[in-house]
Short mmCIF file of C-alpha atoms in Angstrom, two decimals:
data_model
loop_
_atom_site.label_atom_id
_atom_site.label_comp_id
_atom_site.label_asym_id
_atom_site.label_seq_id
_atom_site.Cartn_x
_atom_site.Cartn_y
_atom_site.Cartn_z
CA UNK A 90 132.79 -37.89 92.02
CA UNK A 91 131.78 -38.48 88.41
CA UNK A 92 133.08 -36.47 85.42
CA UNK A 93 130.11 -34.49 85.03
CA UNK A 94 129.68 -33.61 88.84
CA UNK A 95 133.36 -32.65 88.31
CA UNK A 96 132.61 -30.31 85.25
CA UNK A 97 129.80 -28.76 87.26
CA UNK A 98 131.94 -27.84 90.18
CA UNK A 99 134.64 -26.19 87.95
CA UNK A 100 131.91 -24.41 86.05
CA UNK A 101 130.44 -23.01 89.24
CA UNK A 102 133.84 -21.87 90.52
CA UNK A 103 134.69 -20.20 86.87
CA UNK A 104 131.40 -18.40 87.52
CA UNK A 105 131.83 -16.93 90.77
CA UNK A 106 134.91 -15.33 90.09
CA UNK A 107 134.40 -11.48 89.66
CA UNK A 108 130.58 -11.88 89.80
CA UNK A 109 128.07 -10.16 91.85
CA UNK A 110 126.03 -11.79 94.57
CA UNK A 111 122.86 -12.10 92.43
CA UNK A 112 124.92 -13.90 89.65
CA UNK A 113 126.28 -16.22 92.29
CA UNK A 114 122.67 -17.13 93.55
CA UNK A 115 121.57 -17.77 89.76
CA UNK A 116 124.42 -20.57 89.60
CA UNK A 117 124.20 -22.06 93.24
CA UNK A 118 124.04 -25.81 93.42
CA UNK A 119 120.29 -25.42 94.32
CA UNK A 120 119.58 -24.57 90.62
CA UNK A 121 120.81 -26.72 87.87
CA UNK A 122 123.20 -25.21 85.40
CA UNK A 123 123.46 -26.04 81.43
CA UNK A 124 125.93 -28.61 80.23
CA UNK A 125 129.56 -28.01 81.16
CA UNK A 126 130.70 -28.64 77.37
CA UNK A 127 128.44 -25.55 76.47
CA UNK A 128 129.44 -23.39 79.19
CA UNK A 129 130.90 -20.09 77.70
CA UNK A 130 133.35 -19.55 80.47
CA UNK A 131 134.91 -23.16 80.81
CA UNK A 132 138.18 -23.75 79.15
CA UNK A 133 137.46 -26.80 77.28
CA UNK A 134 140.90 -27.65 75.95
CA UNK A 135 142.38 -27.56 79.60
CA UNK A 136 139.61 -29.57 81.20
CA UNK A 137 139.52 -32.57 78.71
CA UNK A 138 143.52 -32.56 78.92
CA UNK A 139 143.20 -32.66 82.50
CA UNK A 140 145.37 -29.53 82.92
CA UNK A 141 144.31 -27.55 85.91
CA UNK A 142 144.16 -23.60 85.06
CA UNK A 143 146.10 -21.36 87.66
CA UNK A 144 143.83 -18.60 89.41
CA UNK A 145 145.67 -16.05 87.48
CA UNK A 146 144.74 -17.78 84.19
CA UNK A 147 141.28 -17.92 85.03
CA UNK A 148 141.01 -14.48 86.37
CA UNK A 149 142.89 -13.17 82.95
CA UNK A 150 140.66 -15.34 81.02
CA UNK A 151 137.34 -13.80 82.61
CA UNK A 152 138.59 -10.16 82.61
CA UNK A 153 139.26 -10.44 78.82
CA UNK A 154 135.24 -10.92 78.42
CA UNK A 155 133.95 -7.53 77.58
CA UNK A 156 131.35 -7.57 80.46
CA UNK A 157 134.14 -7.99 82.84
CA UNK A 158 136.06 -5.01 81.71
CA UNK A 159 134.67 -2.82 84.83
CA UNK A 160 135.84 -5.35 86.83
CA UNK A 161 139.33 -5.12 85.39
CA UNK A 162 139.19 -1.26 85.83
CA UNK A 163 138.26 -1.35 89.60
CA UNK A 164 141.01 -3.91 90.34
CA UNK A 165 143.62 -1.65 88.46
CA UNK A 166 142.38 1.48 90.31
CA UNK A 167 142.51 -0.29 93.49
CA UNK A 168 146.17 -1.34 93.06
CA UNK A 169 147.25 2.08 91.92
CA UNK A 170 145.37 3.53 95.07
CA UNK A 171 147.13 0.80 97.22
CA UNK A 172 150.48 2.05 95.83
CA UNK A 173 149.98 5.70 95.98
CA UNK A 174 148.93 5.21 99.65
CA UNK A 175 152.13 3.26 100.56
CA UNK A 176 154.32 5.82 98.74
CA UNK A 177 152.53 8.83 100.75
CA UNK A 178 152.57 6.65 104.05
CA UNK A 179 156.55 6.58 103.66
CA UNK A 180 156.88 10.11 102.31
CA UNK A 181 154.96 11.24 105.38
CA UNK A 182 156.93 9.09 107.86
CA UNK A 183 160.24 10.81 106.72
CA UNK A 184 158.80 14.26 106.38
CA UNK A 185 160.49 16.90 108.72
CA UNK A 186 157.58 18.34 110.01
CA UNK A 187 156.59 15.05 111.91
CA UNK A 188 156.57 15.42 115.84
CA UNK A 189 159.53 13.24 116.50
CA UNK A 190 162.03 14.06 118.79
CA UNK A 191 164.48 12.38 121.67
CA UNK A 192 164.39 13.02 125.29
CA UNK A 193 167.57 12.93 127.53
CA UNK A 194 168.92 13.83 130.76
CA UNK A 195 171.34 13.12 133.23
CA UNK A 196 173.98 12.52 130.47
CA UNK A 197 176.97 14.39 131.00
CA UNK A 198 179.34 11.96 132.99
CA UNK A 199 182.12 11.80 130.17
CA UNK A 200 182.47 7.89 130.77
CA UNK A 201 182.02 4.81 128.67
CA UNK A 202 178.30 4.56 129.88
CA UNK A 203 177.56 8.14 128.38
CA UNK A 204 179.39 6.87 125.16
CA UNK A 205 177.24 3.98 124.87
CA UNK A 206 174.04 5.81 125.41
CA UNK A 207 175.31 8.56 123.06
CA UNK A 208 175.86 5.93 120.33
CA UNK A 209 172.25 4.39 120.92
CA UNK A 210 170.71 8.15 121.00
CA UNK A 211 172.50 9.20 117.85
CA UNK A 212 171.27 5.92 115.94
CA UNK A 213 167.62 6.35 117.12
CA UNK A 214 167.89 10.04 115.92
CA UNK A 215 168.93 8.86 112.50
CA UNK A 216 166.35 5.89 112.30
CA UNK A 217 163.47 7.87 113.28
CA UNK A 218 164.01 11.10 111.70
CA UNK A 219 163.98 12.93 114.74
CA UNK A 220 163.80 16.76 114.67
CA UNK A 221 165.68 17.58 117.45
CA UNK A 222 166.77 16.59 121.31
CA UNK A 223 165.34 17.65 124.48
CA UNK A 224 167.94 17.86 127.44
CA UNK A 225 166.15 17.99 130.66
CA UNK A 226 168.63 18.95 133.10
CA UNK A 227 171.71 17.36 135.03
CA UNK A 228 173.56 18.17 131.95
CA UNK A 229 177.13 18.19 133.17
CA UNK A 230 178.42 15.84 136.06
CA UNK A 231 179.66 16.19 138.65
CA UNK A 232 179.16 19.88 139.38
CA UNK A 233 177.97 21.55 136.11
CA UNK A 234 180.02 23.79 133.99
CA UNK A 235 181.93 27.23 135.07
CA UNK A 236 182.08 28.98 131.87
CA UNK A 237 181.26 29.09 128.19
CA UNK A 238 184.66 28.02 127.56
CA UNK A 239 184.67 25.09 129.96
CA UNK A 240 186.39 22.12 128.49
CA UNK A 241 183.19 19.78 129.48
CA UNK A 242 181.27 21.59 126.63
CA UNK A 243 183.38 19.58 124.25
CA UNK A 244 184.31 16.41 126.26
CA UNK A 245 181.12 15.65 127.52
CA UNK A 246 178.53 17.09 124.87
CA UNK A 247 179.91 17.92 121.46
CA UNK A 248 182.28 15.43 121.18
CA UNK A 249 180.18 12.61 122.51
CA UNK A 250 177.25 13.41 120.29
CA UNK A 251 178.50 15.21 117.12
CA UNK A 252 182.25 14.79 116.59
CA UNK A 253 183.15 11.32 117.79
CA UNK A 254 179.99 9.63 116.97
CA UNK A 255 181.18 8.63 113.43
CA UNK A 256 178.76 6.01 112.74
CA UNK A 257 175.47 7.92 113.24
CA UNK A 258 176.72 11.67 114.12
CA UNK A 259 174.00 13.61 115.39
CA UNK A 260 172.58 16.25 112.76
CA UNK A 261 169.70 17.96 115.10
CA UNK A 262 169.93 20.72 117.65
CA UNK A 263 169.39 20.37 121.23
CA UNK A 264 166.89 22.25 123.39
CA UNK A 265 167.92 22.25 127.21
CA UNK A 266 166.89 23.21 130.61
CA UNK A 267 169.01 22.90 133.91
CA UNK A 268 168.92 20.18 136.94
CA UNK A 269 170.05 20.90 140.65
CA UNK A 270 173.38 19.26 139.40
CA UNK A 271 173.77 22.34 137.24
CA UNK A 272 173.47 24.81 139.77
CA UNK A 273 176.61 23.28 141.29
CA UNK A 274 178.20 25.27 138.54
CA UNK A 275 177.26 28.23 137.06
CA UNK A 276 173.73 27.88 135.45
CA UNK A 277 173.97 31.36 133.60
CA UNK A 278 176.87 29.90 131.54
CA UNK A 279 174.42 27.56 129.74
CA UNK A 280 172.19 30.18 128.75
CA UNK A 281 175.15 32.30 127.56
CA UNK A 282 176.40 29.21 125.38
CA UNK A 283 173.41 29.52 123.18
CA UNK A 284 175.30 32.60 121.68
CA UNK A 285 176.54 32.00 118.31
CA UNK A 286 179.91 33.24 119.36
CA UNK A 287 180.57 30.16 121.70
CA UNK A 288 178.03 27.72 120.50
CA UNK A 289 179.36 24.87 118.34
CA UNK A 290 177.24 25.05 115.18
CA UNK A 291 174.48 26.60 116.83
CA UNK A 292 173.37 23.33 118.00
CA UNK A 293 172.98 24.12 121.73
CA UNK A 294 169.71 25.93 122.41
CA UNK A 295 168.67 27.33 125.86
CA UNK A 296 167.41 30.99 125.43
CA UNK A 297 165.64 31.14 128.88
CA UNK A 298 165.43 29.52 132.33
CA UNK A 299 161.67 29.07 131.24
CA UNK A 300 160.51 28.91 127.63
CA UNK A 301 158.17 27.48 125.04
CA UNK A 302 158.83 25.75 121.86
CA UNK A 303 156.30 25.67 119.08
CA UNK A 304 156.35 22.86 116.42
CA UNK A 305 154.65 23.12 113.22
CA UNK A 306 153.05 19.44 112.67
CA UNK A 307 151.99 18.04 109.33
CA UNK A 308 148.41 17.50 109.12
CA UNK A 309 147.72 18.48 112.54
CA UNK A 310 147.76 21.69 114.83
CA UNK A 311 151.09 22.88 116.25
CA UNK A 312 152.43 21.25 119.52
CA UNK A 313 153.96 23.51 122.35
CA UNK A 314 156.19 22.42 124.77
CA UNK A 315 156.72 24.27 127.82
CA UNK A 316 160.61 23.95 129.04
CA UNK A 317 160.88 24.53 132.76
CA UNK A 318 163.58 24.97 135.33
CA UNK A 319 162.12 22.99 137.99
CA UNK A 320 164.86 23.15 140.59
CA UNK A 321 163.51 26.49 142.32
CA UNK A 322 160.23 24.17 142.96
CA UNK A 323 162.29 21.07 144.36
CA UNK A 324 164.47 23.57 146.26
CA UNK A 325 162.77 26.57 147.06
CA UNK A 326 165.18 29.68 148.28
CA UNK A 327 168.11 27.12 148.23
CA UNK A 328 166.48 24.50 150.61
CA UNK A 329 168.18 21.12 151.05
CA UNK A 330 170.90 21.81 148.83
CA UNK A 331 174.37 20.15 149.27
CA UNK A 332 176.60 22.84 147.65
CA UNK A 333 177.37 26.75 148.40
CA UNK A 334 176.83 27.43 144.62
CA UNK A 335 173.43 25.84 144.80
CA UNK A 336 172.42 27.69 147.76
CA UNK A 337 173.54 30.93 146.30
CA UNK A 338 171.86 30.74 143.22
CA UNK A 339 168.61 29.47 144.41
CA UNK A 340 168.33 31.61 147.61
CA UNK A 341 166.03 34.13 145.72
CA UNK A 342 164.16 31.75 143.64
CA UNK A 343 161.00 30.12 145.40
CA UNK A 344 159.49 28.59 142.07
CA UNK A 345 156.41 31.03 142.20
CA UNK A 346 157.58 32.74 138.99
CA UNK A 347 158.12 29.35 137.36
CA UNK A 348 154.51 28.56 138.69
CA UNK A 349 153.07 31.60 137.29
CA UNK A 350 154.65 31.26 133.97
CA UNK A 351 153.35 27.86 133.26
CA UNK A 352 149.74 29.02 134.37
CA UNK A 353 149.90 31.68 131.94
CA UNK A 354 151.02 29.43 129.04
CA UNK A 355 148.47 26.58 129.70
CA UNK A 356 145.79 29.59 129.75
CA UNK A 357 147.04 30.90 126.54
CA UNK A 358 147.50 27.58 124.85
CA UNK A 359 144.37 26.06 126.13
CA UNK A 360 142.51 23.52 123.84
CA UNK A 361 146.01 23.25 122.10
CA UNK A 362 148.72 20.09 122.15
CA UNK A 363 150.98 21.02 125.02
CA UNK A 364 153.55 19.21 126.75
CA UNK A 365 155.40 20.24 129.98
CA UNK A 366 159.01 19.18 130.18
CA UNK A 367 161.55 19.90 133.02
CA UNK A 368 164.01 17.78 135.20
CA UNK A 369 161.90 17.08 138.41
CA UNK A 370 158.17 15.79 138.42
CA UNK A 371 155.73 18.61 138.49
CA UNK A 372 152.25 17.85 140.28
#
């Protein structure tokens, strides 16, 4: 390539930076340009010494031109918008009004497996900024709890997730329903434990066997979570139970009340964001 061709190629590169499509067409290779040594956008000293201007240097040279002030303002505005958007996204992802929560069930074994899962769960709550935990039944193995002062409340729940989890201690409340294993004990105790008189730092929440949670969600409609006791649906009137406690507590429950409650809630919140949660699958 001859020297003149090299200069013309460099001139075209200078002229295309920051220009409109119409200006690029005017300096396309199909149309001759004026002598490179007389071109106003060419850094003559750098060209004759063989130095290659960097892309940043070229942009700075061009943006210093009065006619390119508007381009500089546009670029600056885009940078500011990008930074502001990134900050807004980070703030939103950590906002307490996001619909983030964790779900767990069949957890209360008291062994090393539960401890490992508890560590992972509390770490997830911390990293995702979850608002709460849903506990979907079979909360205490092997046979539920017998009272609000049962030792299992501390050894299989509170110590596991709040007190002994020193690396990522859980800082969010639990909202619970029961499963069939819990009916081997006294399920009413899990309702009563919601009372501030017995509840460790008000972290356990189970106000009724079936209840609804309403979440205010940032920049979105509210989210409703229907918390169900599905055990009467799986074992109507105590059918196919394996313990006397289960049979006694379920003998007058056929699941009809639960179904009617769910239907009424779905009708009330029709068109809204609704999640149905329980221990057993519900068709």
